[in-house]
Short mmCIF file of C-alpha atoms in Angstrom, two decimals:
data_model
loop_
_atom_site.label_atom_id
_atom_site.label_comp_id
_atom_site.label_asym_id
_atom_site.label_seq_id
_atom_site.Cartn_x
_atom_site.Cartn_y
_atom_site.Cartn_z
CA THR A 1 -44.07 -7.63 -0.74
CA CYS A 2 -40.41 -8.04 -1.66
CA PRO A 3 -39.72 -9.63 -5.06
CA THR A 4 -36.85 -12.10 -4.79
CA SER A 5 -36.34 -12.96 -8.44
CA PHE A 6 -33.53 -11.40 -10.46
CA GLU A 7 -35.75 -11.84 -13.52
CA PHE A 8 -38.30 -9.51 -11.92
CA VAL A 9 -35.65 -6.83 -11.56
CA LYS A 10 -34.52 -7.31 -15.17
CA SER A 11 -38.10 -6.89 -16.37
CA LYS A 12 -38.13 -3.37 -14.87
CA ASN A 13 -35.48 -2.19 -17.38
CA VAL A 14 -32.86 -1.41 -14.78
CA PRO A 15 -30.50 1.20 -16.28
CA PHE A 16 -27.51 -0.21 -14.40
CA GLN A 17 -27.42 -3.53 -16.21
CA ARG A 18 -24.47 -4.03 -18.49
CA PRO A 19 -25.51 -6.46 -21.24
CA PHE A 20 -22.71 -8.77 -22.28
CA ALA A 21 -22.22 -9.60 -25.94
CA GLY A 22 -19.92 -12.54 -26.50
CA ALA A 23 -17.59 -12.76 -29.48
CA PRO A 24 -18.93 -14.86 -32.36
CA PRO A 25 -17.35 -18.28 -32.87
CA THR A 26 -14.29 -18.30 -35.14
CA ASN A 27 -14.38 -21.95 -36.21
CA ASN A 28 -16.08 -21.09 -39.52
CA THR A 29 -13.05 -20.21 -41.66
CA THR A 30 -15.12 -19.34 -44.73
CA MET A 31 -17.17 -16.80 -42.78
CA GLU A 32 -14.03 -15.31 -41.24
CA HIS A 33 -12.51 -14.90 -44.70
CA HIS A 34 -15.62 -13.08 -45.99
CA LEU A 35 -15.66 -10.81 -42.93
CA HIS A 36 -12.02 -9.84 -43.46
CA GLN A 37 -12.75 -9.07 -47.11
CA LEU A 38 -15.74 -6.92 -46.13
CA CYS A 39 -13.65 -5.03 -43.58
CA TYR A 40 -10.96 -4.40 -46.19
CA ILE A 41 -13.49 -3.09 -48.73
CA ILE A 42 -15.15 -0.76 -46.21
CA ASN A 43 -11.80 0.69 -45.05
CA ASN A 44 -10.73 1.32 -48.65
CA ARG A 45 -14.00 3.07 -49.48
CA LEU A 46 -13.72 5.28 -46.41
CA GLN A 47 -10.16 6.28 -47.25
CA GLN A 48 -11.02 7.08 -50.87
CA THR A 49 -14.23 8.98 -50.16
CA ASN A 50 -13.88 12.74 -50.02
CA VAL A 51 -16.78 14.13 -48.00
CA PRO A 52 -17.44 17.77 -48.90
CA SER A 53 -17.77 20.27 -46.09
CA ASN A 54 -21.18 21.82 -45.46
CA LEU A 55 -19.62 24.89 -43.82
CA THR A 56 -19.02 28.23 -45.49
CA ALA A 57 -15.56 29.77 -45.59
CA ASN A 58 -16.44 32.14 -42.72
CA GLN A 59 -17.83 29.29 -40.66
CA ARG A 60 -14.70 27.20 -41.20
CA ALA A 61 -12.52 30.14 -40.20
CA GLY A 62 -14.62 30.70 -37.07
CA LEU A 63 -14.47 27.02 -36.14
CA LYS A 64 -10.68 26.97 -36.55
CA SER A 65 -10.34 30.03 -34.30
CA LEU A 66 -12.46 28.34 -31.61
CA ILE A 67 -10.39 25.16 -31.83
CA ALA A 68 -7.18 27.19 -31.51
CA ARG A 69 -8.51 28.81 -28.30
CA ARG A 70 -10.26 25.74 -26.88
CA ASP A 71 -8.07 25.68 -23.74
CA ASP A 72 -9.34 29.16 -22.76
CA LEU A 73 -12.99 28.70 -23.76
CA HIS A 74 -16.01 26.96 -22.24
CA PHE A 75 -18.43 25.23 -24.63
CA SER A 76 -22.00 24.31 -23.67
CA ARG A 77 -25.55 24.39 -24.93
CA SER A 78 -28.21 26.81 -23.79
CA ASP A 79 -31.30 26.01 -21.76
CA LYS A 80 -34.44 25.19 -23.80
CA GLY A 81 -33.23 26.74 -27.05
CA GLY A 82 -30.37 24.26 -27.50
CA GLU A 83 -28.12 27.00 -28.86
CA PHE A 84 -24.35 26.68 -28.93
CA VAL A 85 -22.85 28.83 -26.15
CA VAL A 86 -19.18 29.83 -26.15
CA MET A 87 -17.61 31.99 -23.45
CA ARG A 88 -14.28 32.41 -21.75
CA SER A 89 -13.65 29.84 -19.04
CA GLU A 90 -12.92 32.51 -16.43
CA ILE A 91 -16.30 34.16 -17.11
CA GLN A 92 -18.07 30.81 -16.78
CA GLN A 93 -16.30 30.21 -13.47
CA GLN A 94 -17.32 33.62 -12.14
CA ILE A 95 -20.95 33.05 -13.19
CA THR A 96 -20.92 29.70 -11.38
CA GLN A 97 -19.37 31.24 -8.25
CA LYS A 98 -21.97 34.03 -8.28
CA HIS A 99 -24.79 31.49 -8.58
CA LEU A 100 -23.44 29.40 -5.70
CA SER A 101 -22.95 32.52 -3.58
CA ASP A 102 -26.49 33.81 -4.26
CA MET A 103 -28.08 30.43 -3.55
CA SER A 104 -26.02 29.98 -0.37
CA THR A 105 -27.29 33.36 0.87
CA GLU A 106 -30.87 32.19 0.26
CA GLY A 107 -30.21 28.91 2.08
CA VAL A 108 -30.41 26.65 -0.98
CA TYR A 109 -26.77 25.55 -0.80
CA THR A 110 -24.53 25.13 2.21
CA TYR A 111 -20.77 25.56 2.08
CA VAL A 112 -18.87 22.81 3.85
CA ALA A 113 -15.28 23.73 4.69
CA PRO A 114 -12.56 21.07 4.58
CA THR A 115 -11.69 19.73 8.01
CA ILE A 116 -8.81 17.90 9.66
CA THR A 117 -8.76 15.67 12.72
CA ARG A 118 -6.69 17.07 15.59
CA GLN A 119 -6.67 15.49 19.04
CA GLY A 120 -9.67 13.38 18.11
CA ARG A 121 -11.78 16.36 16.96
CA LEU A 122 -12.66 17.68 13.51
CA GLN A 123 -11.42 21.22 12.98
CA PRO A 124 -11.79 23.44 9.89
CA ILE A 125 -8.66 24.06 7.84
CA ALA A 126 -7.64 27.72 7.93
CA ASN A 127 -6.26 27.90 4.38
CA PRO A 128 -7.74 25.00 2.40
CA THR A 129 -5.99 23.87 -0.78
CA ASP A 130 -7.14 21.77 -3.72
CA THR A 131 -5.69 18.73 -1.97
CA SER A 132 -7.68 19.36 1.21
CA PHE A 133 -10.87 19.88 -0.81
CA ASN A 134 -10.28 16.63 -2.69
CA ARG A 135 -9.69 14.76 0.56
CA GLN A 136 -12.93 16.15 1.95
CA ILE A 137 -14.81 15.10 -1.19
CA ASN A 138 -13.32 11.60 -1.05
CA ARG A 139 -14.23 11.20 2.63
CA VAL A 140 -17.83 12.28 2.06
CA THR A 141 -18.14 10.05 -1.00
CA GLU A 142 -16.78 7.01 0.85
CA ARG A 143 -19.10 7.65 3.80
CA LEU A 144 -22.21 7.99 1.63
CA GLU A 145 -21.26 4.93 -0.40
CA SER A 146 -20.67 2.85 2.74
CA GLU A 147 -23.92 3.97 4.36
CA GLY A 148 -25.89 3.35 1.16
CA ASN A 149 -24.45 -0.15 0.71
CA LYS A 150 -25.16 -1.00 4.34
CA LEU A 151 -28.75 0.18 3.99
CA TRP A 152 -29.19 -1.88 0.83
CA ALA A 153 -27.66 -4.94 2.51
CA ASP A 154 -30.17 -4.60 5.38
CA ILE A 155 -33.05 -4.35 2.89
CA CYS A 156 -31.79 -7.42 1.03
CA ASN A 157 -31.60 -9.42 4.26
CA VAL A 158 -35.18 -8.49 5.22
CA CYS A 159 -36.57 -9.13 1.74
CA LYS A 160 -34.35 -12.16 1.12
CA TYR A 161 -33.14 -10.88 -2.23
CA ASP A 162 -30.92 -13.20 -4.23
CA SER A 163 -27.20 -12.43 -4.62
CA LYS A 164 -27.54 -11.11 -8.20
CA THR A 165 -30.07 -8.51 -7.11
CA GLN A 166 -27.89 -7.50 -4.16
CA ASP A 167 -24.81 -7.05 -6.34
CA LEU A 168 -26.72 -5.13 -9.00
CA PHE A 169 -27.56 -2.24 -6.67
CA LYS A 170 -24.29 -2.03 -4.72
CA SER A 171 -22.34 1.16 -5.33
CA HIS A 172 -18.65 1.06 -6.25
CA ASN A 173 -16.14 3.77 -7.20
CA THR A 174 -18.78 6.49 -7.08
CA GLN A 175 -18.40 10.27 -7.12
CA LEU A 176 -20.35 13.14 -5.62
CA PRO A 177 -23.06 14.73 -7.80
CA THR A 178 -21.75 17.48 -10.07
CA ILE A 179 -23.47 20.79 -10.68
CA TYR A 180 -23.25 22.63 -13.98
CA LEU A 181 -25.14 25.59 -15.43
CA LEU A 182 -27.07 26.08 -18.67
CA GLN A 183 -27.26 29.63 -19.96
CA LYS A 184 -30.80 30.96 -20.48
CA THR A 185 -30.07 32.78 -23.72
CA HIS A 186 -33.80 33.36 -24.30
CA LYS A 187 -33.94 35.56 -21.17
CA PHE A 188 -31.57 38.29 -22.40
CA ASP A 189 -30.21 39.92 -25.54
CA CYS A 190 -26.64 38.76 -26.08
CA ASN A 191 -25.85 41.93 -28.06
CA SER A 192 -26.67 44.09 -25.02
CA LEU A 193 -24.03 42.38 -22.85
CA ILE A 194 -20.94 44.38 -23.70
CA SER A 195 -18.60 44.07 -20.73
CA ASP A 196 -17.63 41.06 -18.61
CA SER A 197 -19.43 42.56 -15.61
CA ASP A 198 -22.64 42.82 -17.69
CA ILE A 199 -22.42 39.14 -18.57
CA ILE A 200 -21.72 38.02 -14.99
CA SER A 201 -24.46 40.13 -13.40
CA ASN A 202 -27.22 39.73 -16.01
CA CYS A 203 -26.69 36.20 -17.29
CA LYS A 204 -29.59 33.91 -16.27
CA VAL A 205 -28.76 30.27 -15.68
CA ARG A 206 -30.45 26.97 -14.96
CA PRO A 207 -28.54 24.72 -12.52
CA ILE A 208 -28.34 21.02 -13.35
CA VAL A 209 -27.11 18.50 -10.78
CA SER A 210 -25.84 15.34 -12.42
CA CYS A 211 -26.22 12.33 -10.12
CA VAL A 212 -24.81 9.82 -12.59
CA ASN A 213 -22.58 7.34 -10.71
CA SER A 214 -23.33 9.07 -7.40
CA PRO A 215 -23.46 7.05 -4.13
CA THR A 216 -27.28 7.24 -4.02
CA GLU A 217 -28.08 6.85 -7.74
CA LYS A 218 -29.00 3.16 -7.57
CA LEU A 219 -31.03 3.48 -4.37
CA ALA A 220 -32.85 6.46 -5.86
CA TRP A 221 -33.88 4.28 -8.80
CA VAL A 222 -35.20 1.65 -6.36
CA VAL A 223 -37.25 4.27 -4.50
CA LYS A 224 -38.60 5.66 -7.80
CA SER A 225 -39.69 2.19 -8.88
CA ILE A 226 -41.73 1.48 -5.75
#
């Protein structure tokens, strides 16, 4: 059966709902005056309060050095252990490229080269640039979003869903899923990795694909809820 009530969908704790909180009425002048006084007192207390640091001198010095080099460093957390991982951005990029290359060889991932339409046919671009990659990503995203919305519209017509339910699961301004890697620091001894090549070749990672705001995120939630 196809539920047609928007209330039914709301009862399922849909993560895509955006609750609206209206501003309180301002016709009570006495209440407004008390709120302004409270805001003034809180701001004064915050400005006058001196919160002591819980870091040692060495920790503060280390933190300052990381902040100074933040443009050249990659910050993340480790897999399972939740440790703080800091490495050079170029090393992180090489580890990611190695992972993608290894998984492509095993058939897990497939590389899709940017293409261009010539004489009515799609042809691969010989020397793709960042612009051509971005165009390819935008085309794929728009196609998936359009196909997903059309599929959802067909389902809504068959099930006679109300307009609120239809609008709730339509995708807009989406982006392709993003992959990132968590370092498995519990699988190796960090002190044994001396050179950059040691880190790149021996570092174990866990790939995470974030599908937040992807073209199929909302439909995936519908399928999961069946």
